[in-house]
Short mmCIF file of C-alpha atoms and ligand atoms in Angstrom, two decimals:
data_model
loop_
_atom_site.label_atom_id
_atom_site.label_comp_id
_atom_site.label_asym_id
_atom_site.label_seq_id
_atom_site.Cartn_x
_atom_site.Cartn_y
_atom_site.Cartn_z
CA MET A 1133 -0.03 -0.13 -0.16
CA ALA A 1134 2.76 2.20 1.15
CA ASN A 1135 4.58 1.57 -2.12
CA ASN A 1136 1.54 2.59 -4.41
CA GLU A 1137 0.93 5.82 -2.29
CA ASP A 1138 4.81 6.63 -2.80
CA LYS A 1139 4.31 5.91 -7.00
CA PHE A 1140 1.39 7.88 -6.88
CA LYS A 1141 3.33 10.60 -5.41
CA LYS A 1142 6.52 10.40 -7.63
CA ILE A 1143 3.72 10.33 -10.83
CA ILE A 1144 2.04 13.36 -9.50
CA ALA A 1145 6.05 15.08 -8.92
CA HIS A 1146 6.94 14.04 -12.68
CA ALA A 1147 3.65 15.47 -14.03
CA LYS A 1148 4.60 18.38 -12.77
CA GLU A 1149 8.29 18.69 -13.40
CA TYR A 1150 8.12 17.68 -16.84
CA GLY A 1151 5.23 19.90 -17.96
CA PHE A 1152 2.06 18.10 -17.92
CA VAL A 1153 -0.06 18.89 -15.26
CA PHE A 1154 0.21 21.85 -12.68
CA GLN A 1155 -1.76 22.71 -9.37
CA SER A 1156 -4.32 25.69 -10.90
CA SER A 1157 -3.46 29.33 -10.02
CA GLU A 1158 -0.54 27.76 -7.89
CA ILE A 1159 1.13 31.24 -7.60
CA TYR A 1160 -1.57 32.11 -5.28
CA ASP A 1161 -0.95 28.72 -3.24
CA GLY A 1162 -3.50 26.83 -5.80
CA LEU A 1163 -7.14 26.10 -6.16
CA ALA A 1164 -8.21 22.70 -4.48
CA ALA A 1165 -9.35 20.43 -7.30
CA ALA A 1166 -8.65 22.70 -10.23
CA TYR A 1167 -5.31 21.53 -12.80
CA ASP A 1168 -3.88 23.17 -15.49
CA TYR A 1169 -2.53 21.13 -18.06
CA GLY A 1170 0.89 21.92 -19.34
CA GLN A 1171 3.01 22.18 -22.54
CA TYR A 1172 3.35 18.27 -22.81
CA GLY A 1173 0.10 17.72 -20.47
CA VAL A 1174 -2.04 19.25 -23.62
CA GLU A 1175 -0.35 17.38 -26.26
CA LEU A 1176 -1.35 13.93 -24.22
CA LYS A 1177 -5.01 15.27 -23.68
CA ASN A 1178 -5.51 16.47 -27.17
CA ASN A 1179 -4.09 12.93 -28.50
CA ILE A 1180 -6.62 10.95 -26.15
CA LYS A 1181 -9.42 12.87 -27.32
CA ASN A 1182 -8.31 12.65 -30.92
CA TYR A 1183 -8.20 8.67 -30.34
CA TRP A 1184 -11.75 8.63 -29.02
CA TRP A 1185 -13.18 11.11 -31.47
CA LYS A 1186 -11.67 8.93 -34.26
CA SER A 1187 -12.53 5.39 -32.66
CA MET A 1188 -16.29 7.01 -32.13
CA VAL A 1189 -17.11 9.34 -34.65
CA GLN A 1190 -14.73 8.58 -37.92
CA HIS A 1191 -14.86 4.71 -37.54
CA HIS A 1192 -18.68 4.83 -37.01
CA GLU A 1193 -20.95 5.62 -40.36
CA ASN A 1194 -23.77 6.09 -37.69
CA ILE A 1195 -22.34 8.17 -35.17
CA VAL A 1196 -21.96 12.00 -35.46
CA GLY A 1197 -20.66 14.92 -33.22
CA ILE A 1198 -21.37 18.19 -31.57
CA ASP A 1199 -20.24 20.66 -29.36
CA ALA A 1200 -23.01 21.95 -26.88
CA ALA A 1201 -22.87 24.99 -25.05
CA ILE A 1202 -22.06 24.55 -21.20
CA PHE A 1203 -24.88 26.97 -20.12
CA MET A 1204 -27.91 25.35 -20.62
CA HIS A 1205 -31.92 26.75 -20.08
CA PRO A 1206 -32.39 25.92 -16.32
CA THR A 1207 -35.05 23.64 -17.42
CA THR A 1208 -33.02 21.23 -18.76
CA TRP A 1209 -31.62 20.24 -15.21
CA LYS A 1210 -35.01 20.34 -13.75
CA ALA A 1211 -35.98 17.44 -16.74
CA SER A 1212 -32.97 15.74 -16.30
CA GLY A 1213 -33.53 15.06 -12.40
CA HIS A 1214 -30.49 16.92 -11.46
CA ILE A 1215 -31.98 19.79 -9.60
CA ASP A 1216 -34.03 17.36 -7.15
CA ALA A 1217 -31.50 14.39 -7.38
CA PHE A 1218 -28.04 15.07 -7.93
CA ASN A 1219 -27.10 14.94 -4.27
CA ASP A 1220 -24.28 12.91 -2.26
CA PRO A 1221 -25.00 12.69 1.21
CA MET A 1222 -22.04 13.85 3.34
CA ILE A 1223 -20.80 13.61 6.66
CA ASP A 1224 -18.47 15.93 8.52
CA ASN A 1225 -15.67 14.49 11.08
CA LYS A 1226 -15.87 16.76 14.24
CA ASP A 1227 -12.54 16.11 15.23
CA SER A 1228 -10.53 16.54 11.77
CA LYS A 1229 -13.05 18.90 10.41
CA LYS A 1230 -12.57 16.72 6.87
CA ARG A 1231 -15.74 16.12 5.04
CA TYR A 1232 -16.70 12.85 3.57
CA ARG A 1233 -19.14 11.07 1.43
CA ALA A 1234 -21.05 8.82 3.78
CA ASP A 1235 -21.47 6.22 1.12
CA VAL A 1236 -17.93 6.14 0.20
CA LEU A 1237 -17.36 5.84 3.75
CA VAL A 1238 -19.50 2.59 4.15
CA GLU A 1239 -18.15 1.35 0.68
CA ASN A 1240 -14.52 1.38 1.97
CA HIS A 1241 -15.42 -0.74 4.97
CA ILE A 1242 -17.13 -2.97 2.51
CA ALA A 1243 -13.86 -3.02 0.43
CA LYS A 1244 -12.36 -4.20 3.65
CA ILE A 1245 -14.31 -7.19 3.99
CA GLU A 1246 -13.59 -7.88 0.82
CA GLY A 1247 -9.87 -7.92 1.30
CA LYS A 1248 -10.54 -10.88 4.35
CA ILE A 1249 -12.31 -12.64 1.82
CA GLU A 1250 -9.13 -12.57 -0.53
CA LYS A 1251 -6.72 -13.33 2.24
CA GLU A 1252 -8.61 -16.22 2.73
CA VAL A 1253 -8.62 -17.18 -0.57
CA LYS A 1254 -5.13 -17.00 -1.32
CA LYS A 1255 -4.50 -19.22 1.95
CA ALA A 1256 -6.55 -21.54 0.95
CA SER A 1257 -5.51 -21.96 -2.80
CA LYS A 1258 -1.73 -22.26 -1.18
CA ARG A 1259 -2.95 -25.12 1.15
CA PHE A 1260 -5.02 -27.01 -1.64
CA GLY A 1261 -2.40 -26.69 -4.55
CA GLU A 1262 -3.57 -27.44 -7.73
CA ASN A 1263 -6.70 -29.04 -6.24
CA PHE A 1264 -7.99 -25.73 -5.30
CA ASP A 1265 -11.85 -25.18 -6.43
CA GLU A 1266 -12.04 -21.31 -5.42
CA GLN A 1267 -15.93 -21.24 -6.57
CA GLN A 1268 -16.56 -24.12 -4.06
CA PHE A 1269 -14.24 -22.46 -1.22
CA VAL A 1270 -16.05 -19.46 -0.97
CA SER A 1271 -19.31 -20.86 -1.15
CA THR A 1272 -18.72 -23.11 1.45
CA ASN A 1273 -16.00 -21.87 3.81
CA PRO A 1274 -17.74 -20.98 6.91
CA ARG A 1275 -15.63 -17.40 7.42
CA VAL A 1276 -16.02 -16.72 3.73
CA VAL A 1277 -19.79 -17.15 4.05
CA LYS A 1278 -20.13 -15.08 7.00
CA TYR A 1279 -18.07 -12.20 5.23
CA LYS A 1280 -20.29 -12.64 2.15
CA GLU A 1281 -23.37 -12.36 4.18
CA GLN A 1282 -22.12 -9.23 6.45
CA ILE A 1283 -21.10 -7.41 3.11
CA GLU A 1284 -24.82 -8.13 1.62
CA SER A 1285 -26.49 -6.78 4.49
CA ILE A 1286 -24.51 -3.42 4.72
CA LYS A 1287 -24.99 -3.06 1.13
CA ASN A 1288 -28.68 -3.61 1.55
CA ARG A 1289 -29.08 -1.37 4.32
CA LEU A 1290 -27.05 1.45 2.76
CA TYR A 1291 -28.79 1.39 -0.97
CA SER A 1292 -32.11 1.07 0.82
CA ALA A 1293 -31.44 3.97 2.96
CA LEU A 1294 -30.21 6.11 0.47
CA GLU A 1295 -33.19 5.45 -2.09
CA GLU A 1296 -35.65 6.25 0.75
CA GLU A 1297 -33.67 9.31 2.06
CA ARG A 1298 -33.54 7.76 5.54
CA LEU A 1299 -30.00 9.87 6.24
CA ASP A 1300 -30.38 8.97 9.92
CA ASP A 1301 -29.97 5.58 9.19
CA VAL A 1302 -26.87 5.95 6.81
CA LYS A 1303 -25.33 7.72 10.03
CA SER A 1304 -26.52 4.81 12.19
CA LEU A 1305 -25.00 2.18 9.91
CA ILE A 1306 -21.70 4.24 9.91
CA GLU A 1307 -21.83 4.26 13.63
CA GLU A 1308 -22.64 0.55 13.99
CA LEU A 1309 -19.53 -0.25 11.84
CA GLY A 1310 -17.64 1.67 14.16
CA ILE A 1311 -16.15 3.42 10.93
CA VAL A 1312 -13.52 5.93 12.10
CA ASP A 1313 -12.30 8.81 10.44
CA PRO A 1314 -9.19 7.48 8.11
CA ILE A 1315 -7.24 10.84 9.28
CA SER A 1316 -7.67 11.20 12.79
CA GLY A 1317 -9.13 7.92 13.63
CA SER A 1318 -12.13 9.50 15.49
CA ARG A 1319 -15.38 8.34 15.58
CA ASN A 1320 -17.12 11.84 16.16
CA TRP A 1321 -19.37 12.54 13.33
CA THR A 1322 -22.08 15.11 12.18
CA GLU A 1323 -25.05 14.26 10.91
CA VAL A 1324 -25.57 13.10 7.19
CA ARG A 1325 -26.63 15.67 4.77
CA GLN A 1326 -27.51 15.82 0.98
CA PHE A 1327 -25.37 18.15 -0.74
CA ASN A 1328 -26.39 19.06 -4.52
CA LEU A 1329 -23.03 18.87 -6.92
CA MET A 1330 -24.29 21.44 -9.59
CA PHE A 1331 -22.65 25.00 -9.26
CA SER A 1332 -24.97 27.65 -10.14
CA THR A 1333 -24.24 31.09 -11.40
CA GLN A 1334 -26.63 34.09 -12.29
CA LEU A 1335 -27.20 34.97 -16.11
CA GLY A 1336 -28.12 38.50 -16.70
CA SER A 1337 -27.43 41.72 -14.05
CA LEU A 1338 -29.13 41.38 -10.81
CA SER A 1339 -31.22 44.29 -11.63
CA GLU A 1340 -33.06 43.20 -14.70
CA GLY A 1341 -34.06 39.94 -12.33
CA ALA A 1342 -31.47 37.77 -12.56
CA ASN A 1343 -31.90 33.99 -13.71
CA THR A 1344 -30.00 30.94 -11.95
CA ILE A 1345 -28.23 28.89 -14.34
CA TYR A 1346 -26.08 25.87 -13.97
CA LEU A 1347 -22.78 24.94 -15.10
CA ARG A 1348 -23.37 21.56 -16.59
CA PRO A 1349 -22.48 18.39 -14.36
CA GLU A 1350 -22.59 16.51 -17.60
CA THR A 1351 -22.23 16.79 -21.45
CA ALA A 1352 -24.92 14.31 -22.01
CA GLN A 1353 -27.63 16.77 -21.64
CA GLY A 1354 -26.50 18.90 -24.43
CA ILE A 1355 -26.86 15.84 -26.82
CA PHE A 1356 -30.18 14.84 -25.63
CA VAL A 1357 -31.51 18.31 -26.29
CA ASN A 1358 -30.05 18.31 -29.63
CA TYR A 1359 -31.72 14.88 -30.45
CA LEU A 1360 -34.35 16.30 -32.68
CA ASN A 1361 -31.99 18.69 -34.60
CA VAL A 1362 -29.34 16.18 -35.37
CA GLN A 1363 -31.79 13.34 -36.37
CA LYS A 1364 -33.27 15.64 -38.72
CA THR A 1365 -30.55 18.14 -40.34
CA GLY A 1366 -28.37 14.48 -40.45
CA ARG A 1367 -31.30 12.26 -41.48
CA MET A 1368 -29.82 9.81 -38.99
CA LYS A 1369 -31.41 6.46 -39.12
CA ILE A 1370 -31.90 4.42 -35.80
CA PRO A 1371 -29.59 3.19 -34.43
CA PHE A 1372 -27.48 5.93 -34.35
CA GLY A 1373 -25.24 7.91 -32.01
CA ILE A 1374 -24.44 11.39 -30.83
CA ALA A 1375 -20.82 12.03 -29.74
CA GLN A 1376 -19.16 14.99 -27.76
CA ILE A 1377 -16.27 16.18 -25.52
CA GLY A 1378 -16.54 18.62 -23.45
CA LYS A 1379 -16.06 20.26 -19.74
CA ALA A 1380 -18.47 19.48 -17.09
CA PHE A 1381 -18.32 20.60 -13.39
CA ARG A 1382 -19.08 19.19 -10.31
CA ASN A 1383 -18.94 20.61 -6.53
CA GLU A 1384 -17.24 17.27 -5.47
CA ILE A 1385 -17.53 16.81 -1.61
CA VAL A 1386 -13.92 15.05 -1.75
CA ALA A 1387 -11.92 15.89 -4.27
CA ARG A 1388 -8.71 14.69 -3.58
CA GLN A 1389 -6.47 12.28 -5.59
CA PHE A 1390 -5.05 14.77 -8.08
CA ILE A 1391 -6.76 14.73 -11.53
CA PHE A 1392 -8.76 11.64 -10.45
CA ARG A 1393 -11.57 13.82 -8.91
CA MET A 1394 -11.83 17.25 -10.29
CA ARG A 1395 -14.29 20.08 -9.83
CA GLU A 1396 -13.83 21.46 -13.41
CA PHE A 1397 -13.23 18.07 -15.78
CA GLU A 1398 -13.71 17.07 -19.16
CA GLN A 1399 -15.98 13.94 -20.26
CA MET A 1400 -16.40 12.21 -23.87
CA GLU A 1401 -19.86 10.99 -23.92
CA MET A 1402 -21.76 8.93 -26.65
CA GLN A 1403 -25.36 8.69 -26.45
CA PHE A 1404 -26.57 5.83 -28.83
CA PHE A 1405 -30.27 5.66 -29.78
CA VAL A 1406 -31.89 2.80 -30.54
CA ARG A 1407 -35.55 0.65 -30.75
CA PRO A 1408 -36.95 -0.14 -27.34
CA GLY A 1409 -36.33 -3.46 -26.52
CA GLU A 1410 -33.18 -3.49 -28.20
CA GLU A 1411 -31.35 -1.73 -25.59
CA LEU A 1412 -29.92 -4.53 -24.08
CA LYS A 1413 -28.48 -5.77 -26.87
CA TRP A 1414 -26.47 -2.68 -27.92
CA PHE A 1415 -25.40 -2.16 -24.28
CA GLU A 1416 -23.34 -5.48 -24.62
CA TYR A 1417 -22.14 -4.57 -27.67
CA TRP A 1418 -20.79 -1.16 -26.47
CA LYS A 1419 -19.36 -2.85 -23.42
CA GLU A 1420 -17.38 -5.03 -25.43
CA GLN A 1421 -16.32 -2.06 -27.96
CA ARG A 1422 -15.61 0.30 -25.10
CA MET A 1423 -13.09 -2.64 -23.41
CA LYS A 1424 -11.57 -3.10 -27.08
CA TRP A 1425 -10.97 0.77 -27.32
CA HIS A 1426 -8.69 0.58 -23.74
CA LEU A 1427 -6.92 -2.18 -24.71
CA GLU A 1428 -5.85 -0.95 -28.01
CA MET A 1429 -3.52 1.39 -26.01
CA GLY A 1430 -1.32 -1.57 -25.57
CA ILE A 1431 -2.64 -1.85 -21.72
CA PRO A 1432 -3.16 -5.59 -20.48
CA GLN A 1433 -6.44 -6.50 -19.42
CA SER A 1434 -5.21 -7.22 -16.26
CA GLU A 1435 -5.44 -3.53 -15.20
CA TYR A 1436 -8.94 -3.38 -16.07
CA ARG A 1437 -12.28 -5.02 -14.85
CA PHE A 1438 -15.91 -4.51 -15.20
CA HIS A 1439 -17.79 -3.60 -12.16
CA GLU A 1440 -21.89 -3.87 -12.42
CA HIS A 1441 -23.48 -1.12 -10.49
CA ASP A 1442 -25.48 -2.35 -7.12
CA LYS A 1443 -27.65 0.63 -7.17
CA LEU A 1444 -29.39 1.62 -10.46
CA ALA A 1445 -29.92 5.22 -11.18
CA HIS A 1446 -33.33 6.11 -11.09
CA TYR A 1447 -33.43 5.86 -15.32
CA ALA A 1448 -31.27 3.15 -15.77
CA ASN A 1449 -32.16 -0.50 -16.48
CA ALA A 1450 -28.59 -1.75 -16.71
CA ALA A 1451 -25.13 -0.29 -15.76
CA PHE A 1452 -21.42 -1.20 -15.62
CA ASP A 1453 -18.38 0.81 -15.04
CA ILE A 1454 -14.89 -0.05 -16.62
CA GLU A 1455 -12.80 0.25 -13.30
CA PHE A 1456 -9.00 0.77 -13.94
CA ASN A 1457 -6.21 -0.15 -11.71
CA PHE A 1458 -4.90 3.20 -10.47
CA PRO A 1459 -2.34 3.99 -8.22
CA MET A 1460 -4.64 3.84 -5.54
CA GLY A 1461 -6.32 0.84 -6.56
CA PHE A 1462 -9.25 -0.02 -8.69
CA LYS A 1463 -11.46 2.70 -9.49
CA GLU A 1464 -14.25 3.77 -12.07
CA LEU A 1465 -12.72 5.14 -15.69
CA GLU A 1466 -15.60 4.76 -17.44
CA GLY A 1467 -19.69 4.25 -17.41
CA ILE A 1468 -21.62 2.34 -19.99
CA HIS A 1469 -25.04 2.81 -19.28
CA SER A 1470 -28.76 1.90 -20.38
CA ARG A 1471 -30.59 4.66 -19.82
CA THR A 1472 -33.86 3.67 -21.15
CA ASP A 1473 -36.09 6.53 -22.46
CA PHE A 1474 -36.06 8.68 -19.39
CA ASP A 1475 -34.25 11.54 -20.35
CA LEU A 1476 -35.73 11.83 -23.76
CA LYS A 1477 -39.30 11.66 -22.59
CA SER A 1478 -38.43 13.95 -19.85
CA HIS A 1479 -37.58 16.71 -22.18
CA GLN A 1480 -40.81 15.65 -24.28
CA ASP A 1481 -42.94 16.43 -21.45
CA HIS A 1482 -40.93 19.44 -19.79
CA SER A 1483 -40.59 21.14 -23.17
CA GLY A 1484 -43.77 20.27 -24.67
CA LYS A 1485 -41.84 19.17 -28.11
CA LYS A 1486 -42.74 16.05 -29.52
CA ILE A 1487 -39.38 14.08 -29.40
CA GLN A 1488 -40.07 10.90 -31.58
CA TYR A 1489 -38.86 8.82 -34.01
CA PHE A 1490 -40.81 7.33 -36.73
CA ASP A 1491 -39.47 3.86 -37.65
CA PRO A 1492 -39.79 3.23 -41.29
CA GLU A 1493 -39.60 -0.76 -40.85
CA LEU A 1494 -41.87 -0.85 -38.05
CA ASN A 1495 -43.89 1.66 -39.47
CA ASP A 1496 -44.39 2.97 -36.16
CA SER A 1497 -42.97 6.21 -34.21
CA TYR A 1498 -41.66 5.86 -30.63
CA VAL A 1499 -39.31 7.51 -27.96
CA PRO A 1500 -36.00 6.06 -28.61
CA TYR A 1501 -34.09 4.19 -25.88
CA VAL A 1502 -30.49 5.34 -25.12
CA VAL A 1503 -27.46 3.46 -24.38
CA GLU A 1504 -24.31 5.99 -22.91
CA THR A 1505 -20.85 5.44 -22.88
CA SER A 1506 -19.44 8.31 -20.57
CA ILE A 1507 -15.69 8.30 -19.95
CA GLY A 1508 -13.34 11.14 -18.46
CA VAL A 1509 -10.66 12.37 -20.05
CA ASP A 1510 -8.76 13.35 -17.14
CA ARG A 1511 -9.07 9.99 -15.56
CA THR A 1512 -7.61 8.45 -18.96
CA PHE A 1513 -4.71 10.69 -18.92
CA LEU A 1514 -4.22 9.68 -15.34
CA ALA A 1515 -4.57 5.97 -16.27
CA VAL A 1516 -1.86 6.21 -19.38
CA LEU A 1517 0.13 8.31 -17.22
CA SER A 1518 0.55 6.15 -14.20
CA TYR A 1519 0.51 2.81 -16.48
CA SER A 1520 3.22 4.31 -18.37
CA TYR A 1521 5.43 5.49 -15.81
CA THR A 1522 8.64 2.97 -15.30
CA GLU A 1523 11.84 3.40 -13.59
CA GLU A 1524 14.36 1.25 -14.92
CA LYS A 1525 17.69 0.51 -13.72
CA LEU A 1526 20.40 0.03 -16.73
CA GLU A 1527 22.96 -2.37 -17.42
CA ASP A 1528 25.62 0.29 -16.66
CA GLY A 1529 24.08 0.49 -13.06
CA SER A 1530 22.45 4.16 -14.11
CA GLU A 1531 18.51 4.71 -13.87
CA ARG A 1532 16.34 6.40 -16.07
CA VAL A 1533 12.62 7.43 -15.71
CA VAL A 1534 10.85 6.40 -19.22
CA LEU A 1535 7.19 7.14 -19.97
CA LYS A 1536 6.25 4.35 -21.83
CA LEU A 1537 3.35 5.75 -23.46
CA PRO A 1538 1.80 4.12 -26.36
CA PRO A 1539 3.33 6.09 -29.22
CA PHE A 1540 0.27 7.57 -30.87
CA LEU A 1541 -0.68 9.37 -27.65
CA ALA A 1542 2.96 10.80 -27.01
CA PRO A 1543 3.19 14.34 -26.61
CA ILE A 1544 6.27 14.57 -29.38
CA LYS A 1545 7.03 11.85 -31.68
CA ALA A 1546 10.02 12.42 -32.50
CA ALA A 1547 13.22 14.69 -31.02
CA VAL A 1548 15.91 15.88 -33.57
CA LEU A 1549 19.11 16.39 -31.89
CA PRO A 1550 22.46 17.73 -33.32
CA LEU A 1551 25.21 15.80 -31.74
CA VAL A 1552 26.89 19.01 -31.11
CA LYS A 1553 26.36 22.42 -31.37
CA LYS A 1554 28.71 23.62 -34.22
CA ASP A 1555 29.96 22.54 -37.53
CA GLY A 1556 26.90 23.16 -39.46
CA LEU A 1557 24.99 20.06 -37.53
CA PRO A 1558 22.41 22.50 -35.76
CA GLU A 1559 21.43 23.71 -39.55
CA LYS A 1560 21.13 20.02 -40.57
CA ALA A 1561 18.97 19.02 -37.61
CA LEU A 1562 16.56 22.16 -38.15
CA GLU A 1563 16.39 21.30 -41.90
CA ILE A 1564 15.25 17.53 -40.96
CA PHE A 1565 12.83 19.32 -37.99
CA ASP A 1566 11.26 21.61 -40.95
CA GLY A 1567 10.83 18.33 -43.02
CA LEU A 1568 8.76 16.49 -40.34
CA LYS A 1569 6.64 18.98 -38.23
CA TYR A 1570 3.99 18.98 -40.82
CA ASP A 1571 3.27 15.56 -40.26
CA TYR A 1572 4.38 14.94 -36.65
CA MET A 1573 4.69 16.82 -33.52
CA CYS A 1574 8.46 17.26 -32.95
CA PHE A 1575 11.25 19.03 -30.73
CA TYR A 1576 14.46 20.43 -31.47
CA GLU A 1577 17.21 20.46 -28.96
CA GLU A 1578 20.77 21.37 -28.83
CA LYS A 1579 21.52 22.14 -25.20
CA ASP A 1580 23.25 19.73 -22.99
CA SER A 1581 25.11 16.45 -23.49
CA ILE A 1582 23.37 13.64 -25.95
CA GLY A 1583 22.76 11.46 -22.85
CA LYS A 1584 20.60 14.06 -20.70
CA ARG A 1585 18.55 14.75 -24.04
CA TYR A 1586 17.76 11.48 -24.56
CA ARG A 1587 16.80 11.10 -20.82
CA ARG A 1588 14.68 14.34 -20.98
CA GLN A 1589 12.52 12.57 -24.03
CA ASP A 1590 12.31 9.44 -22.26
CA ALA A 1591 10.94 11.15 -19.34
CA ILE A 1592 8.16 12.74 -21.75
CA GLY A 1593 7.67 9.60 -23.88
CA THR A 1594 8.86 10.40 -26.90
CA PRO A 1595 8.89 7.16 -29.27
CA TYR A 1596 12.16 8.23 -31.11
CA CYS A 1597 15.00 10.60 -31.02
CA ILE A 1598 16.89 11.48 -34.12
CA THR A 1599 20.48 12.28 -33.95
CA VAL A 1600 22.28 14.14 -36.54
CA ASP A 1601 26.07 13.84 -36.31
CA HIS A 1602 29.19 14.30 -38.49
CA LYS A 1603 28.69 11.20 -40.81
CA THR A 1604 25.09 12.81 -41.37
CA LEU A 1605 26.53 15.92 -43.56
CA GLU A 1606 28.69 12.98 -45.67
CA ASP A 1607 25.76 10.50 -46.66
CA ASN A 1608 22.53 11.91 -45.24
CA THR A 1609 22.10 9.37 -42.55
CA VAL A 1610 21.20 9.62 -39.13
CA THR A 1611 20.83 7.46 -36.00
CA ILE A 1612 17.11 6.80 -35.07
CA ARG A 1613 16.86 5.64 -31.05
CA GLU A 1614 13.72 3.93 -29.97
CA ARG A 1615 12.59 4.74 -26.32
CA ASP A 1616 11.87 1.45 -24.94
CA THR A 1617 14.56 -0.64 -26.22
CA MET A 1618 16.97 2.04 -26.77
CA LYS A 1619 18.23 0.63 -29.68
CA GLN A 1620 20.09 2.92 -32.57
CA GLU A 1621 19.80 2.19 -36.03
CA ARG A 1622 21.24 4.15 -38.80
CA VAL A 1623 18.63 5.29 -41.39
CA GLY A 1624 18.55 7.20 -44.60
CA ILE A 1625 16.78 10.78 -43.53
CA ASP A 1626 14.44 10.09 -46.72
CA LYS A 1627 13.02 6.82 -44.31
CA LEU A 1628 12.10 8.72 -41.18
CA SER A 1629 8.98 9.71 -42.17
CA GLU A 1630 7.87 6.43 -42.84
CA ILE A 1631 9.44 4.64 -39.63
CA ILE A 1632 7.49 7.22 -37.26
CA GLY A 1633 4.32 7.08 -39.18
CA ALA A 1634 4.46 2.87 -39.00
CA LYS A 1635 4.73 3.47 -35.01
CA LEU A 1636 1.73 5.83 -34.85
CA LYS A 1637 -0.99 3.39 -36.40
CA PHE A 1638 -3.77 2.36 -34.26
CA ASN A 1639 -7.15 0.99 -34.77
CA GLY A 1640 -9.41 1.80 -32.22
P1 ATP B 3003 -17.82 8.68 -9.28
O1 ATP B 3003 -18.61 7.67 -8.74
O2 ATP B 3003 -16.54 8.59 -8.92
O3 ATP B 3003 -18.43 10.30 -8.94
P2 ATP B 3003 -19.51 8.89 -11.38
O4 ATP B 3003 -20.19 7.86 -11.22
O5 ATP B 3003 -20.52 10.06 -10.70
O6 ATP B 3003 -18.01 8.78 -11.01
P3 ATP B 3003 -20.26 9.29 -13.95
O7 ATP B 3003 -21.56 10.57 -13.67
O8 ATP B 3003 -20.70 8.07 -14.61
O9 ATP B 3003 -19.30 9.47 -12.77
O10 ATP B 3003 -19.17 10.27 -14.79
C1 ATP B 3003 -18.70 9.26 -16.08
C2 ATP B 3003 -17.27 9.92 -15.96
O11 ATP B 3003 -17.04 11.05 -15.86
C3 ATP B 3003 -16.54 9.21 -15.03
O12 ATP B 3003 -16.65 7.57 -15.25
C4 ATP B 3003 -15.11 9.65 -15.02
O13 ATP B 3003 -14.19 9.10 -15.98
C5 ATP B 3003 -15.70 11.24 -15.44
N1 ATP B 3003 -15.79 12.10 -14.13
C6 ATP B 3003 -16.70 11.98 -13.31
N2 ATP B 3003 -16.69 12.84 -12.08
C7 ATP B 3003 -15.37 13.15 -12.21
C8 ATP B 3003 -14.80 14.17 -11.52
N3 ATP B 3003 -15.04 14.72 -10.48
N4 ATP B 3003 -13.40 14.30 -11.96
C9 ATP B 3003 -12.66 13.89 -12.90
N5 ATP B 3003 -13.29 12.97 -13.74
C10 ATP B 3003 -15.01 12.91 -13.21
#
């Protein structure tokens, strides 16, 4: 555990040192849960968004994109249920003065019990060796069965209390389970209260009679309210999808853990409109597609897992998360939800506009059902960054930090480096740089020893370093060094573009 925390700290420090992520308004001591992306961070982030956009919009003939405004008519949030129900139950510890999500405290307690089960399984598997039948063990071992019953009963109590808004019972549960403040160890809790996560502001000047409007807490509603516009102008036939990338805002109670939980973040969402009754088939399809998208980045399956929601939102009839093995453990990275016709129907009711699709094959009209895929850009950034961060001991005893980013996501694709700062090498290197820069994000540097320059490129994940030396002037060849193997090869300048290009392909 301590090791992972250590690794997380190193990743955060690395992200700052190499211009990926800075604390927002740092010169004023920062603003909690807001971050700025630096010169390499913005490149990585744009590449992630581009990868998603291409895979969703460009690679699907029946998905189109939009870019809706962040400000929306206030009734949108009444219709979507966010004004009434976008709450988190919070609780404060009176000693540490820290605020927590009450449900998360209970869920962490459940995770501890799950950890105990895992330990029992590990012990037994060692004891029984090859003959170990895990399925049988977990369903018959009295200790494990008891733990499972405990978990079941805690979950039932938590979710029914939340659903029925019995917040006093959530508090009783926390007390009965003996849950302590993770920082102070204290059990001195306040009551549990609901806390709406939407930021509000005023539209128009106060004297004119201002209207309260909200910063959107999800991008999805911008898609729903444009359903008719896009369907009609794009002559879209069901099934079809609308995709969007954009900022979302949530006044998160517990906003720690770097860019994992921010108050201003970015989402990539796609709503797929289908015939009623076919939503679960499409749900399965998107579950599979989205997992493929993650694996295409070269991160192995073992770092991901599906998590089925125990408690479905009021609008959903199926929901799975894709969880990633972040430095602080498996946590949600993406949600895939079958949202039924809840949103469109509700917008139809609140706006008085008919939102229906005439299905020529069925010769019938209906409000489409929706399967949504919703992923955080920043969480994807953190997943890729933390998986790529590698400390290596080299054969000569030295160490290097290398970001083994998927090459198509790397901020810089190739660094062009003159071996020395004289003899016409910089001029030649700049000529090569100019030849590549229109196709690839490149970087030129002549300062410091070549070894130091390689290390800096390793640290930002640049797949290729191209070194220009005296031989280059004679025969138009350079050395090209590959980031992960550190192998160097001598190649003709005319081959560079092809070599770099071949490394950047993805299917997605
Ligand atoms: P969590 O349970 O972690 O709060 P959520 O279930 O509320 O997340 P969704 O409403 O499903 O999240 O949002 C879709 C995606 O948006 C999430 O999977 C996550 O990647 C991203 N996301 C949500 N909240 C935040 C946040 N505060 N900071 C960064 N990304 C976020």
